[in-house]
């Protein structure tokens, strides 16, 4: 298993602000992440799979 990503790493990968990720999470949208204590962590392969699953033209 590779190192987990935090919000900043996911935001950098997707090219969106960190605040956008928090907004998406509040709307049950975005890549799957899990809370580890007070932090949200993401499995990089799941973030990439979520991104690849988006229909073309969705931004």
XYZ file of N, CA and C in Angstrom:
177
model
N 0.854 -1.184 0.000
C 0.000 0.000 0.000
C 0.890 1.233 0.000
N 0.532 2.187 -0.829
C 1.309 3.421 -0.885
C 0.882 4.363 0.231
N 1.634 5.419 0.400
C 1.347 6.417 1.420
C -0.004 7.071 1.148
N -0.775 7.301 2.205
C -2.066 7.962 2.065
C -1.869 9.438 1.773
N -2.845 10.017 1.064
C -2.815 11.442 0.753
C -3.700 12.206 1.721
N -3.299 13.423 2.025
C -4.125 14.351 2.777
C -4.897 15.234 1.815
N -5.640 16.166 2.369
C -6.455 17.062 1.547
C -5.597 17.853 0.557
N -4.440 18.318 0.994
C -3.593 19.130 0.115
C -3.099 18.324 -1.084
N -2.680 17.094 -0.846
C -2.193 16.263 -1.951
C -3.307 15.979 -2.967
N -4.515 15.713 -2.465
C -5.638 15.455 -3.368
C -5.986 16.724 -4.140
N -6.023 17.851 -3.440
C -6.322 19.123 -4.101
C -5.290 19.426 -5.177
N -4.027 19.193 -4.883
C -2.968 19.423 -5.868
C -3.137 18.501 -7.078
N -3.441 17.233 -6.831
C -3.614 16.269 -7.917
C -4.777 16.677 -8.822
N -5.893 17.098 -8.210
C -7.086 17.445 -8.980
C -7.055 18.875 -9.506
N -6.157 19.694 -8.971
C -6.061 21.083 -9.412
C -7.205 21.940 -8.908
N -7.683 21.625 -7.697
C -8.760 22.400 -7.087
C -8.309 22.893 -5.714
N -8.945 23.944 -5.188
C -8.610 24.403 -3.833
C -9.040 23.380 -2.777
N -8.336 23.376 -1.667
C -8.676 22.482 -0.552
C -10.112 22.726 -0.096
N -10.534 23.979 -0.067
C -11.907 24.289 0.364
C -12.947 23.621 -0.530
N -12.644 23.457 -1.806
C -13.557 22.770 -2.715
C -13.736 21.324 -2.279
N -12.655 20.669 -1.868
C -12.763 19.283 -1.394
C -13.658 19.203 -0.168
N -13.525 20.141 0.757
C -14.380 20.148 1.950
C -15.841 20.358 1.561
N -16.099 21.237 0.593
C -17.471 21.462 0.127
C -18.024 20.195 -0.522
N -17.213 19.546 -1.346
C -17.646 18.311 -1.982
C -17.998 17.261 -0.932
N -17.162 17.125 0.093
C -17.414 16.122 1.133
C -18.727 16.391 1.852
N -19.046 17.671 2.060
C -20.299 18.005 2.742
C -21.512 17.670 1.883
N -21.299 17.505 0.565
C -22.372 17.170 -0.382
C -22.285 15.718 -0.850
N -21.470 14.917 -0.156
C -21.269 13.507 -0.522
C -20.826 13.350 -1.967
N -19.920 14.199 -2.385
C -19.354 14.157 -3.724
C -17.837 14.105 -3.568
N -17.155 13.757 -4.620
C -15.695 13.761 -4.597
C -15.120 12.391 -4.327
N -13.809 12.326 -4.304
C -13.149 11.034 -4.094
C -13.409 10.517 -2.681
N -13.433 9.182 -2.530
C -13.685 8.615 -1.207
C -12.512 8.866 -0.264
N -12.835 9.323 0.912
C -11.823 9.552 1.942
C -12.337 9.061 3.278
N -11.423 8.824 4.191
C -11.802 8.344 5.522
C -11.152 9.212 6.584
N -11.876 9.370 7.674
C -11.335 10.116 8.800
C -10.377 9.233 9.585
N -9.234 9.798 9.909
C -8.265 9.168 10.800
C -8.047 10.198 11.902
N -8.761 10.010 13.007
C -8.754 11.049 14.033
C -9.436 12.290 13.485
N -8.738 13.413 13.536
C -9.325 14.656 13.014
C -8.939 14.924 11.564
N -8.225 14.005 10.950
C -7.739 14.191 9.586
C -8.525 13.339 8.598
N -8.591 13.804 7.350
C -9.184 13.020 6.270
C -8.032 12.515 5.411
N -8.052 11.217 5.141
C -6.996 10.605 4.343
C -7.604 9.866 3.160
N -6.831 9.813 2.076
C -7.289 9.233 0.821
C -6.267 8.214 0.331
N -6.773 7.135 -0.277
C -5.912 6.159 -0.938
C -5.702 6.681 -2.366
N -4.458 6.959 -2.762
C -4.208 7.552 -4.076
C -4.873 6.817 -5.237
N -4.842 5.482 -5.229
C -5.459 4.726 -6.321
C -6.971 4.951 -6.383
N -7.614 5.149 -5.231
C -9.055 5.407 -5.219
C -9.363 6.806 -5.744
N -8.495 7.769 -5.436
C -8.676 9.127 -5.965
C -8.569 9.100 -7.479
N -7.555 8.403 -7.982
C -7.363 8.312 -9.428
C -8.525 7.580 -10.091
N -9.022 6.515 -9.464
C -10.158 5.774 -10.014
C -11.409 6.645 -10.029
N -11.628 7.429 -8.983
C -12.777 8.337 -8.939
C -12.678 9.336 -10.091
N -11.493 9.894 -10.272
C -11.295 10.865 -11.345
C -11.569 10.242 -12.712
N -11.049 9.040 -12.928
C -11.240 8.358 -14.209
C -12.708 8.009 -14.445
N -13.491 7.852 -13.373
C -14.904 7.470 -13.514
C -15.793 8.649 -13.890
N -15.273 9.872 -13.825
C -16.077 11.040 -14.165
C -16.377 11.053 -15.655
N -17.610 11.404 -15.999
C -17.943 11.516 -17.428
C -17.152 12.651 -18.071
N -16.883 12.544 -19.350
C -16.207 13.619 -20.079
C -17.039 14.897 -20.007
N -16.374 16.016 -19.871
C -17.054 17.302 -19.841
C -17.508 17.732 -18.460
N -17.347 16.875 -17.458
C -17.695 17.256 -16.089
C -16.492 17.912 -15.462
N -16.693 19.096 -14.936
C -15.580 19.811 -14.299
C -15.958 20.215 -12.904
